[in-house]
mmCIF file of C-alpha atoms and ligand atoms in Angstrom:
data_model
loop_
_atom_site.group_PDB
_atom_site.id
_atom_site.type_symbol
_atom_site.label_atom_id
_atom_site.label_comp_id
_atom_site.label_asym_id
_atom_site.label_seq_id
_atom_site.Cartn_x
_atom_site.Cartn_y
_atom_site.Cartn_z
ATOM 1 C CA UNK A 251 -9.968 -11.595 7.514
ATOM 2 C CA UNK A 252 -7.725 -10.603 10.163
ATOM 3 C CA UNK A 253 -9.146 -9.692 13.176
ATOM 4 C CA UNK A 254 -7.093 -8.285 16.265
ATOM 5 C CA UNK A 255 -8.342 -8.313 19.467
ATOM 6 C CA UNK A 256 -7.230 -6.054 22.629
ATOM 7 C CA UNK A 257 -4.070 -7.341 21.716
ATOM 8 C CA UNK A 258 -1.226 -5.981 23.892
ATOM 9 C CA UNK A 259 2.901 -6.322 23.422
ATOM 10 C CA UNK A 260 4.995 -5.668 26.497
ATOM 11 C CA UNK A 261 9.231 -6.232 25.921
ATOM 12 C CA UNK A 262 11.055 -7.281 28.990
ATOM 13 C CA UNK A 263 11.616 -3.716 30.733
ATOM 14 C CA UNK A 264 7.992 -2.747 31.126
ATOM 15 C CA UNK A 265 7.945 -1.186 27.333
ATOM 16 C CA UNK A 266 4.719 -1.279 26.489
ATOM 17 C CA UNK A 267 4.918 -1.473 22.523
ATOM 18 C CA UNK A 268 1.359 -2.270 21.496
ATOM 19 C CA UNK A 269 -1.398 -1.222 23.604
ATOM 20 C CA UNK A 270 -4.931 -3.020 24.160
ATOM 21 C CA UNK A 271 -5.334 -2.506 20.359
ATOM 22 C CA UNK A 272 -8.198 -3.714 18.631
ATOM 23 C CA UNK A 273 -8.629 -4.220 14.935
ATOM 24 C CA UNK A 274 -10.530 -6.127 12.008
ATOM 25 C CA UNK A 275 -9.107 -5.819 8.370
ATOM 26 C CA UNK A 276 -11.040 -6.997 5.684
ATOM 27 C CA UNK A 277 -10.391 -8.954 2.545
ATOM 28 C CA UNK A 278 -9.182 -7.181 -0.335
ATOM 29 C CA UNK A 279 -8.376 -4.146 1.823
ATOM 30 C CA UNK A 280 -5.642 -2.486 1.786
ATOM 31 C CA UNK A 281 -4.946 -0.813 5.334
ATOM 32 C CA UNK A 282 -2.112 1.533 6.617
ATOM 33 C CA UNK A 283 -0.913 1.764 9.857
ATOM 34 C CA UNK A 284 0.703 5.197 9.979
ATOM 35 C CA UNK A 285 2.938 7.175 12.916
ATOM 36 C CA UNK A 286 5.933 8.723 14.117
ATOM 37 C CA UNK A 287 8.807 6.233 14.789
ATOM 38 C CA UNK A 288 8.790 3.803 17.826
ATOM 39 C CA UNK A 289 4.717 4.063 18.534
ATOM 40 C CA UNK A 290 4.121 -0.043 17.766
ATOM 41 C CA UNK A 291 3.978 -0.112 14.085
ATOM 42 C CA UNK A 292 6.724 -3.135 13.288
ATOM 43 C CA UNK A 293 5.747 -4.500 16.628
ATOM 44 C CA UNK A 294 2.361 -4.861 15.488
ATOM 45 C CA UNK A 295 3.185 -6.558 11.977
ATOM 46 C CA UNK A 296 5.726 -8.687 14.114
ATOM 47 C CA UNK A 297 2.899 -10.369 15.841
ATOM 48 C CA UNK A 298 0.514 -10.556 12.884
ATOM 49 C CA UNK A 299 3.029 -13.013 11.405
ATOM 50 C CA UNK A 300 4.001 -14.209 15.181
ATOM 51 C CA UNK A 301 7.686 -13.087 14.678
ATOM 52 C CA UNK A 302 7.007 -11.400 18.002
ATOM 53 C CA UNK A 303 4.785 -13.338 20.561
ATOM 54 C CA UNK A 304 1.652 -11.444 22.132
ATOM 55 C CA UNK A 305 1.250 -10.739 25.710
ATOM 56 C CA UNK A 306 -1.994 -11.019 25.584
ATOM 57 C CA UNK A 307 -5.104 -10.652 23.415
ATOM 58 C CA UNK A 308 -6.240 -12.624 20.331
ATOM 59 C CA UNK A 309 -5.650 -12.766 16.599
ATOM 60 C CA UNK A 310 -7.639 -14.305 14.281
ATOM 61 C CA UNK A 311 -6.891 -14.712 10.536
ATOM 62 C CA UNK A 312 -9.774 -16.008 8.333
ATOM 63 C CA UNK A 313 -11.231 -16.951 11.904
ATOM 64 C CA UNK A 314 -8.359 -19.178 12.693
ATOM 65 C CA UNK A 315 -6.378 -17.926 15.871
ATOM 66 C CA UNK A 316 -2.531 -17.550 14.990
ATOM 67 C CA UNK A 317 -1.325 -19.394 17.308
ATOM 68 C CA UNK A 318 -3.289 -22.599 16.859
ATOM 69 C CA UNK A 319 -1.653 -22.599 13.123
ATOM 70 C CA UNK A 320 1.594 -24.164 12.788
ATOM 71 C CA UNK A 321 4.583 -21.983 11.043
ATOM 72 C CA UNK A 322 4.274 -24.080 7.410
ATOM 73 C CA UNK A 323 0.620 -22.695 7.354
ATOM 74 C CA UNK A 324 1.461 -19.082 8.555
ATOM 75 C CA UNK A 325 4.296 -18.666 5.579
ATOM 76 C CA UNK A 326 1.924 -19.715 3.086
ATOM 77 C CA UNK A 327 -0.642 -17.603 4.333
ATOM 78 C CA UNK A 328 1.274 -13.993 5.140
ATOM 79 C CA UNK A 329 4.144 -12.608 3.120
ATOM 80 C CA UNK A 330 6.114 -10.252 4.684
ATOM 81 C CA UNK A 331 8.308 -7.514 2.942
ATOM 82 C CA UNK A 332 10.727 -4.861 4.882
ATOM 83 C CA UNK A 333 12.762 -2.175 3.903
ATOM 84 C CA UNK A 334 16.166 -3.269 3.457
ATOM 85 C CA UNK A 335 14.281 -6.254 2.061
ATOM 86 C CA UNK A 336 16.773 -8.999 4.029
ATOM 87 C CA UNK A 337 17.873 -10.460 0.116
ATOM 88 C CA UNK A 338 20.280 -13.496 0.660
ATOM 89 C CA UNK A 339 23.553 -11.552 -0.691
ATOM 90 C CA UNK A 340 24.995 -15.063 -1.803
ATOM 91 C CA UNK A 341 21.574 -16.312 -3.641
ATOM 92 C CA UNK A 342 20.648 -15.771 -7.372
ATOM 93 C CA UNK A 343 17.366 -13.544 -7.352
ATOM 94 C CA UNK A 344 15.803 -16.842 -8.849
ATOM 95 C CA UNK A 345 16.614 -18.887 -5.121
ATOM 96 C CA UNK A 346 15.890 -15.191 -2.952
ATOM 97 C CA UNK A 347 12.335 -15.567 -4.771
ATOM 98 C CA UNK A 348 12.075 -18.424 -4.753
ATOM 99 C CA UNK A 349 13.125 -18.969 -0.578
ATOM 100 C CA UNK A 350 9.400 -19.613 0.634
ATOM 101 C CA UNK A 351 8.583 -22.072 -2.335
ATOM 102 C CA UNK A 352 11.491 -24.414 -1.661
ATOM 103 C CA UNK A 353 10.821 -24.436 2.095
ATOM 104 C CA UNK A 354 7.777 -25.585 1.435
ATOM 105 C CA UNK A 355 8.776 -28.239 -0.461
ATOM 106 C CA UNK A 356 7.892 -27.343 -4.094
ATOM 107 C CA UNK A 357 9.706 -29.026 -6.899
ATOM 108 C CA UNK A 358 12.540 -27.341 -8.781
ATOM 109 C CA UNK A 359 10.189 -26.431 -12.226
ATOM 110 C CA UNK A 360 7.451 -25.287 -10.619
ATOM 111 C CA UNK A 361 9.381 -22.806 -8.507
ATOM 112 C CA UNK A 362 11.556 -21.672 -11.701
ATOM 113 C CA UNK A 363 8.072 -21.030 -13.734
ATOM 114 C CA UNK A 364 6.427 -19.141 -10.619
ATOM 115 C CA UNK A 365 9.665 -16.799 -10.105
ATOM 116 C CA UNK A 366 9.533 -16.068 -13.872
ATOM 117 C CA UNK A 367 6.056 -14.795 -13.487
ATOM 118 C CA UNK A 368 6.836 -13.237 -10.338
ATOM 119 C CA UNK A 369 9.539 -11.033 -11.805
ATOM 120 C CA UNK A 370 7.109 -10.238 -14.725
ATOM 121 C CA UNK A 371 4.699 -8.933 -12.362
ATOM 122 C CA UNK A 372 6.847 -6.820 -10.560
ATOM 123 C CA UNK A 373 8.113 -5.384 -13.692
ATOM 124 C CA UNK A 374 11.678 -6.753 -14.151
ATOM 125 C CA UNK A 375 12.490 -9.157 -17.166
ATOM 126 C CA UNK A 376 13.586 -12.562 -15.565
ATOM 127 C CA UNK A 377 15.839 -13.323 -18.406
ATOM 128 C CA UNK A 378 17.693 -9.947 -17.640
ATOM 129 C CA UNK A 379 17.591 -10.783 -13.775
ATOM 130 C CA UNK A 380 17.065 -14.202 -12.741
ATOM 131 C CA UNK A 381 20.572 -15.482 -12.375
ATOM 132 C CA UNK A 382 21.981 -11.858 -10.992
ATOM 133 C CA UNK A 383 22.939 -11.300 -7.167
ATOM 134 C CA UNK A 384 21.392 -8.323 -4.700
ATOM 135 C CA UNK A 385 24.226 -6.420 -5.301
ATOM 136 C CA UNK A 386 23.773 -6.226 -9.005
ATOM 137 C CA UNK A 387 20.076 -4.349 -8.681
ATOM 138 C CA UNK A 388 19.610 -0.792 -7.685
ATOM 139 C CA UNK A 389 17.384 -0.548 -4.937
ATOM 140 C CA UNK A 390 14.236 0.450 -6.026
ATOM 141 C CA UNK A 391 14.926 -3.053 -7.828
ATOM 142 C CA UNK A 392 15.971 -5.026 -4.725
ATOM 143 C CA UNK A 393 12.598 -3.536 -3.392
ATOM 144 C CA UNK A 394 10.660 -5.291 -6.044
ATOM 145 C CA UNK A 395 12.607 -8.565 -5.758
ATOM 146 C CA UNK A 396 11.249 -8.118 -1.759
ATOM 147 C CA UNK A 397 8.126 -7.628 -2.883
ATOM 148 C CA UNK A 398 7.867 -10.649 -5.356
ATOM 149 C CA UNK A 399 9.749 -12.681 -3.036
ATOM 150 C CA UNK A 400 6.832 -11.832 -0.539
ATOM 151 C CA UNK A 401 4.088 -13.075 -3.645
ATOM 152 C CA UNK A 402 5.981 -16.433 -4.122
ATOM 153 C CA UNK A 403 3.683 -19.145 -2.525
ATOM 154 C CA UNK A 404 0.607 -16.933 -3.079
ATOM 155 C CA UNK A 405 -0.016 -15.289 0.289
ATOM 156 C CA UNK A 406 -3.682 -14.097 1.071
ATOM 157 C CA UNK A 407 -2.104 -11.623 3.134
ATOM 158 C CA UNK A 408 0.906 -9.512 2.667
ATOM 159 C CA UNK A 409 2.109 -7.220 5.444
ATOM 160 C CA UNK A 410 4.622 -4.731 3.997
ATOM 161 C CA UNK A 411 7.129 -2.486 7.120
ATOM 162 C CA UNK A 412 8.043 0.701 5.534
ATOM 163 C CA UNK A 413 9.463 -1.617 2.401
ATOM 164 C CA UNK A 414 9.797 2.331 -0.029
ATOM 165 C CA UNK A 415 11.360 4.202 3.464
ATOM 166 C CA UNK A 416 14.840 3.663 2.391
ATOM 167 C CA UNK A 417 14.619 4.995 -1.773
ATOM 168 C CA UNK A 418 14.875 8.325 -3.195
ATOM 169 C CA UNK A 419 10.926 10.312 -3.781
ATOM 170 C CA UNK A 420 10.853 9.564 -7.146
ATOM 171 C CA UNK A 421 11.736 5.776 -7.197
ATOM 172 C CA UNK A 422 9.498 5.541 -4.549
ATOM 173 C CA UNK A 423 6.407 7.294 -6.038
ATOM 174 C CA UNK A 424 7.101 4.700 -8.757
ATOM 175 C CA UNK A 425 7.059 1.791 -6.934
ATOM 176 C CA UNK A 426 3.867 3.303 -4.944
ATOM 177 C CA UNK A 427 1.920 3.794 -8.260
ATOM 178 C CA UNK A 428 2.778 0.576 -9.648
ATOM 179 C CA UNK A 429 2.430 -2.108 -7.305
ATOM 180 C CA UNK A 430 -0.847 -0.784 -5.597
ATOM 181 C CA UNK A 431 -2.641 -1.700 -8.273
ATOM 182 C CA UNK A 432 -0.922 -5.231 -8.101
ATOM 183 C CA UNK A 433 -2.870 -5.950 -4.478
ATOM 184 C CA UNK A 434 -6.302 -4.918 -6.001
ATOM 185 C CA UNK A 435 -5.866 -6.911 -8.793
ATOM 186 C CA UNK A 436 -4.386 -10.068 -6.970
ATOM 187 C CA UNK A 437 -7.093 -9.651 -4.608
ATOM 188 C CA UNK A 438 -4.609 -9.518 -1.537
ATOM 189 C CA UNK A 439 -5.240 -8.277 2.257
ATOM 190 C CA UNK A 440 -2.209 -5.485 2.925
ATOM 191 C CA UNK A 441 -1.255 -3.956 6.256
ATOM 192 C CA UNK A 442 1.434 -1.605 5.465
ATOM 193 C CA UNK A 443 3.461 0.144 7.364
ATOM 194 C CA UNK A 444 4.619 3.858 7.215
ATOM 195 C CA UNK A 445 5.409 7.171 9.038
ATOM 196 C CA UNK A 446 4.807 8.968 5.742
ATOM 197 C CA UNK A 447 1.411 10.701 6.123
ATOM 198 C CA UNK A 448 1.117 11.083 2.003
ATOM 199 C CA UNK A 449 2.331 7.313 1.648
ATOM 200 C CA UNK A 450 -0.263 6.215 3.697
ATOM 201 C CA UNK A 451 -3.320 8.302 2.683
ATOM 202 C CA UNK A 452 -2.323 7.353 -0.961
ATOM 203 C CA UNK A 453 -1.854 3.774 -0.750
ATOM 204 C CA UNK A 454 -4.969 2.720 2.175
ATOM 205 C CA UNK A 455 -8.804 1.856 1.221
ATOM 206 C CA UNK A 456 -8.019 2.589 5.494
ATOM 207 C CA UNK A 457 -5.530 4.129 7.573
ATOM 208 C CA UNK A 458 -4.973 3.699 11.507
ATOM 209 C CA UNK A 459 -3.127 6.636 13.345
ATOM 210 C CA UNK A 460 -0.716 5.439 15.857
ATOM 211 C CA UNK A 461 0.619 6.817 18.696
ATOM 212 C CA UNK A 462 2.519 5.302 21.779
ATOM 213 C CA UNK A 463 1.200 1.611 20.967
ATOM 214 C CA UNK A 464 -2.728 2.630 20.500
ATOM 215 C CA UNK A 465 -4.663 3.164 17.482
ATOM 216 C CA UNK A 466 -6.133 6.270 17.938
ATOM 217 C CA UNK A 467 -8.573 6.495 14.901
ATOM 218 C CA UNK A 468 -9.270 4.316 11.769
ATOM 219 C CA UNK A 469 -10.968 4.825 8.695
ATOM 220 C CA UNK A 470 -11.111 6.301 5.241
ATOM 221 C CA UNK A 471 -8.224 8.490 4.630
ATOM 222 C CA UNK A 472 -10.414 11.508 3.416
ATOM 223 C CA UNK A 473 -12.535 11.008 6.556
ATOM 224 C CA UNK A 474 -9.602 10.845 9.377
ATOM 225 C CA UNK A 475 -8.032 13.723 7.474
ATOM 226 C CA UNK A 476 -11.763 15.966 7.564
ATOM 227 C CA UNK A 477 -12.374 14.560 11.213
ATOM 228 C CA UNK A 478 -9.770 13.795 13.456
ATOM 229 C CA UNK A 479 -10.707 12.700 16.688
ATOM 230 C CA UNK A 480 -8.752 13.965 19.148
ATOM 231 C CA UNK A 481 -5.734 16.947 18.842
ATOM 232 C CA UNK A 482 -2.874 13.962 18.895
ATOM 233 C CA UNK A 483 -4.467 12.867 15.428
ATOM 234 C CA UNK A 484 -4.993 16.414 14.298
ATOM 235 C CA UNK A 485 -1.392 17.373 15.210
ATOM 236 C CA UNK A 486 -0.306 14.452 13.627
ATOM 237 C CA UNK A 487 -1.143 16.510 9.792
ATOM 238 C CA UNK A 488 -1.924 19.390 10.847
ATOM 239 C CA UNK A 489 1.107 21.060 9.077
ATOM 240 C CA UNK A 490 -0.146 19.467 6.081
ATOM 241 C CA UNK A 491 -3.976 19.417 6.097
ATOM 242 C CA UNK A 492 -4.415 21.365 2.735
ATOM 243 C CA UNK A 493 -2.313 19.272 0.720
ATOM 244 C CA UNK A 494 -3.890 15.910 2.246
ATOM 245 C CA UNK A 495 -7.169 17.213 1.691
ATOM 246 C CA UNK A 496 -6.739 17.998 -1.852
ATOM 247 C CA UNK A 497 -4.806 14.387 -1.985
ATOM 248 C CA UNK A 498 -8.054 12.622 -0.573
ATOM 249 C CA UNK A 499 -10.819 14.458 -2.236
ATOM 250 C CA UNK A 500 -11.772 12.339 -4.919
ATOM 251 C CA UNK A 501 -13.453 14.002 -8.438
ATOM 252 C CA UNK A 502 -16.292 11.260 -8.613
ATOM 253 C CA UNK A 503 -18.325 13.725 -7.537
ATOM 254 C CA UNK A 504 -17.738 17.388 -9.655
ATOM 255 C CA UNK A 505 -17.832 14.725 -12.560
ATOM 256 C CA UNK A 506 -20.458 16.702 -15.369
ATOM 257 C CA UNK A 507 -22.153 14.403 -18.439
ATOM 258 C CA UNK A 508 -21.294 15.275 -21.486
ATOM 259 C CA UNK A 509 -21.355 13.865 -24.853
ATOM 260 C CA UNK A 510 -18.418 11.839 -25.750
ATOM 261 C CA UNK A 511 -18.322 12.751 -29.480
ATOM 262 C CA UNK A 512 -17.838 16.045 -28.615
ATOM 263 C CA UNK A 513 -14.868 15.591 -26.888
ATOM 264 C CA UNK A 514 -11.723 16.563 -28.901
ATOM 265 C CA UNK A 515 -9.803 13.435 -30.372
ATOM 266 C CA UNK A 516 -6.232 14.448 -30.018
ATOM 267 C CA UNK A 517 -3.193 12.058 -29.280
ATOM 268 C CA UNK A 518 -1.793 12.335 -25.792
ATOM 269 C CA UNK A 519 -4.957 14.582 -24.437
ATOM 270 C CA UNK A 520 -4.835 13.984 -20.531
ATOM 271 C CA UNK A 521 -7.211 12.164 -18.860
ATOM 272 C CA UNK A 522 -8.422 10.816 -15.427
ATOM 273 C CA UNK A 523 -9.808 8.177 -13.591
ATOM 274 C CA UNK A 524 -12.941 8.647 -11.143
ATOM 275 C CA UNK A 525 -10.965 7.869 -8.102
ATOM 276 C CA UNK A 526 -7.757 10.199 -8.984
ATOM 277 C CA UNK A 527 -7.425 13.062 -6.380
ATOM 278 C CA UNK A 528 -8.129 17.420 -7.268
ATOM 279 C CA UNK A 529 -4.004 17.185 -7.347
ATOM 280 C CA UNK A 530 -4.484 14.941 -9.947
ATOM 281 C CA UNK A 531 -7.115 16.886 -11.698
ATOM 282 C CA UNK A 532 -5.006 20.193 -10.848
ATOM 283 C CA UNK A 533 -2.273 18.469 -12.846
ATOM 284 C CA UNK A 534 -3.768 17.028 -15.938
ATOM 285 C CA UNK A 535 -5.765 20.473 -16.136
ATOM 286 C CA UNK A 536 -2.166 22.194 -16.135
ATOM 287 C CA UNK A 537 -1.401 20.374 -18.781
ATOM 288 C CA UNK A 538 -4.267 20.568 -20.893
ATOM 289 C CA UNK A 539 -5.094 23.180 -23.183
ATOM 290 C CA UNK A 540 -8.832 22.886 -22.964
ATOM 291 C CA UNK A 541 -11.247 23.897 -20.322
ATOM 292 C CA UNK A 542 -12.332 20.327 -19.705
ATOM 293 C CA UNK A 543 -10.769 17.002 -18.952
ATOM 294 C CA UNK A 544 -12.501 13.450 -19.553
ATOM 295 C CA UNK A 545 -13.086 10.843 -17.057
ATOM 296 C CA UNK A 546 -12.898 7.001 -17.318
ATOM 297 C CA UNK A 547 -14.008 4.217 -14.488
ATOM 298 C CA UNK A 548 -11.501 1.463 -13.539
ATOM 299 C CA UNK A 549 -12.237 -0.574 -16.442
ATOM 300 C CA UNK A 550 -11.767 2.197 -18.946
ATOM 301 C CA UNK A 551 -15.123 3.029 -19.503
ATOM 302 C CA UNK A 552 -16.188 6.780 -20.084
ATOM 303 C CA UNK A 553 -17.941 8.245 -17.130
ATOM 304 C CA UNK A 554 -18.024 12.608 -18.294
ATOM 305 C CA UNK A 555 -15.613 15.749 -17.577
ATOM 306 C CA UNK A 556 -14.152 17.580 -14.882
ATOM 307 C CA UNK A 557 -13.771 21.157 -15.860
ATOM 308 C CA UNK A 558 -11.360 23.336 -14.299
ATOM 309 C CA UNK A 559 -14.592 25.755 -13.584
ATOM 310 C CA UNK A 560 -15.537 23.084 -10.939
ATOM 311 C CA UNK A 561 -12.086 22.006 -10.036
ATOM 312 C CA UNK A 562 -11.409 25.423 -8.930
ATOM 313 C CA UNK A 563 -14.676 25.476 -7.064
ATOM 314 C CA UNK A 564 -13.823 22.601 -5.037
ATOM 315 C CA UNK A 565 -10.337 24.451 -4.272
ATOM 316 C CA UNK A 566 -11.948 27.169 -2.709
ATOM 317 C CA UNK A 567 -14.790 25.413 -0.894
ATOM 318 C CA UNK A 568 -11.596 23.378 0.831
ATOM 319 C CA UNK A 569 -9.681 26.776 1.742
ATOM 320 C CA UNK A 570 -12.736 28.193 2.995
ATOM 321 C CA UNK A 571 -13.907 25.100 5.304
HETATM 322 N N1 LIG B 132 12.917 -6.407 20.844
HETATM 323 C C1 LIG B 132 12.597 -5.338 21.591
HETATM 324 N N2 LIG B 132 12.914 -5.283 22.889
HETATM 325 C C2 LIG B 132 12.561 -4.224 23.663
HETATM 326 N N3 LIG B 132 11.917 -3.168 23.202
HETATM 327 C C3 LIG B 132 11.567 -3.147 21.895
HETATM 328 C C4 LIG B 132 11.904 -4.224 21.014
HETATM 329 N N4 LIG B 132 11.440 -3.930 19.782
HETATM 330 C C5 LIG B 132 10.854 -2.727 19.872
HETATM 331 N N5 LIG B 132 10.928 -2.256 21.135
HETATM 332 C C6 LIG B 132 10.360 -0.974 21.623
HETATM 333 O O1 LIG B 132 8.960 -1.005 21.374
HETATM 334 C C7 LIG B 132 8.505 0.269 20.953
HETATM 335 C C8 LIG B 132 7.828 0.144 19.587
HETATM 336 O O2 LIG B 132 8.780 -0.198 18.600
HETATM 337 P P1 LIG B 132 8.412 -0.522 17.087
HETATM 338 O O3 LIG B 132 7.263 -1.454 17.058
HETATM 339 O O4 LIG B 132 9.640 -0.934 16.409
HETATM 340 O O5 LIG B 132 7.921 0.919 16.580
HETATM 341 P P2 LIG B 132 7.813 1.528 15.098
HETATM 342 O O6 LIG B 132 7.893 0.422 14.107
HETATM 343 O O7 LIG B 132 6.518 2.247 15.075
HETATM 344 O O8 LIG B 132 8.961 2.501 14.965
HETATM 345 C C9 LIG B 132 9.716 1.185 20.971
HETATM 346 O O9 LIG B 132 9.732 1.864 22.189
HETATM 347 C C10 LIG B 132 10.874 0.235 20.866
HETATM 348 O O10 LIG B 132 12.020 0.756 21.483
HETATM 349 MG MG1 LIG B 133 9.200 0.150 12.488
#
């Protein structure tokens, strides 16, 4: 989907920003390019969507080298959403939405109907927003205008620069838990950006570690986090290993069958999904006044129960490893 090959960025000054890095994201995936501040991460989005040039190297998207496409072709194919989102102060949120549609040439109805659905989707009623200016939305709102201004013409791929960086934890763990679930289900390639370590492992299918314009390692978060390469990656968590290893270790497997009419029917009784975290399991346990907690796939469908018994188990086999 999009492929990056020893692709190197050099600014006038001999800064070398990106580094011989190669790369291949896949459709669907969601992928997290994660390090300290100034080692090539905007750079890098920058030349996906050739805001930035390359100094040499290749990228591909869907096979199709970027700079054989012309610009009309590379809006409707990447959106792009940053942190102090970039919202047209003098615009209605309807025309800031609706800014990649129009240059494009869509006509007037269509673009009204699409922003309508966009602001549905990112969970702000268009009737109630629409016609306000950036000024009028807090911004954890402004952050979802940026991100369904990045949706409007229907992007395959959406490359998102630290876009939660700038809002308080707990608007930002919001935003986090409810637009992920917006890329799987609208089938979209992310790369997102981020210097938070428990951003990235908890948004990726993939994270890359960067450092001083190289990608060090990629892969699944719970595997970078168990086996880091070298001591730069290591270092790079290190003070938080415990934490991101309870973060990435999924329950699928402590799951236990057990009969689902035995279960106790109560309102509000906690319950997880097979790829929620042992945090997630410590917390719905906490919260719980039985010894078990049920488990449901994706699509809602009963899978067993985690007991706190094995929960605990898996605690201690981490601490002791
Ligand atoms: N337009 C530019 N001109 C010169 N140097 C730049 C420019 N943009 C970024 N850099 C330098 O390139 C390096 C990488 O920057 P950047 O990609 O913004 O890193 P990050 O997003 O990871 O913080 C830094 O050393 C930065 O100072
Ligand atoms: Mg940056």
């Amino acid at each position: 989907m999009i492929r990056l090959d020893r692709v190197t960025k050099k600014y006038p000054g001999n800064v070398v920003a990106v580094d011989d890095v190669s790369l291949e994201i896949q459709k669907g995936e969601t992928f997290v390019l994660v390090g300290t501040s100034g080692c090539g991460k905007t750079t890098t989005m920058k030349l996906i969507n050739r805001l930035v040039d390359l100094t040499s190297g290749t990228i591909l998207l869907d096979g199709e080298d970027i700079r054989s496409m012309d610009s009309y072709s590379l809006r409707r194919a990447i959106g792009y959403v940053i942190q102090n989102v970039g919202l047209f102060p003098h615009f209605t949120i309807e025309r800031n939405v609706g800014v990649v549609p129009e240059l494009i040439g869509w006509e007037k109805n269509k673009i009204r109907k699409r922003v309508g659905e966009l602001l549905d989707m990112v969970g702000l009623d268009p009737e109630q927003f629409a016609f306000r200016y950036p000024n009028e939305l807090s911004g954890g709102q402004q952050q979802r205008i940026g991100v369904a201004r990045a949706l409007a013409a229907d992007p395959d791929v959406i490359l998102m620069d630290e876009p939660f960086g700038a809002l308080d934890p707990i608007t930002r763990e919001t935003l986090q838990d409810e637009l992920s679930p917006l890329w799987d289900q609208l089938d979209k390639t992310v790369v997102f950006v981020t210097h938070d370590i428990f951003e990235a492992v908890k948004i990726g299918d993939r994270i890359g570690v960067m450092n001083k314009g190289q990608i060090l390692q990629s892969g699944k978060p719970g595997d970078v986090i168990k086996n880091p390469k070298n001591e730069v990656v290591a270092s790079f968590f290190a003070q938080h290993r415990f934490q991101l290893e309870l973060l990435t270790t999924r329950i699928e497997h402590i799951v236990e069958s057990y009969n689902e009419k035995h279960l106790k029917r109560e309102k509000d009784l906690p319950a997880l999904q097979s790829n929620d975290s042992l945090i997630d399991a410590m917390d719905a346990l906490k919260t719980s006044t039985h010894q078990m907690v049920p488990v449901y796939d994706s699509k809602k469908r009963y899978l067993g129960i985690v007991t706190r018994k094995s929960v605990t188990k898996e605690i201690s086999n981490l601490i002791e490893n």
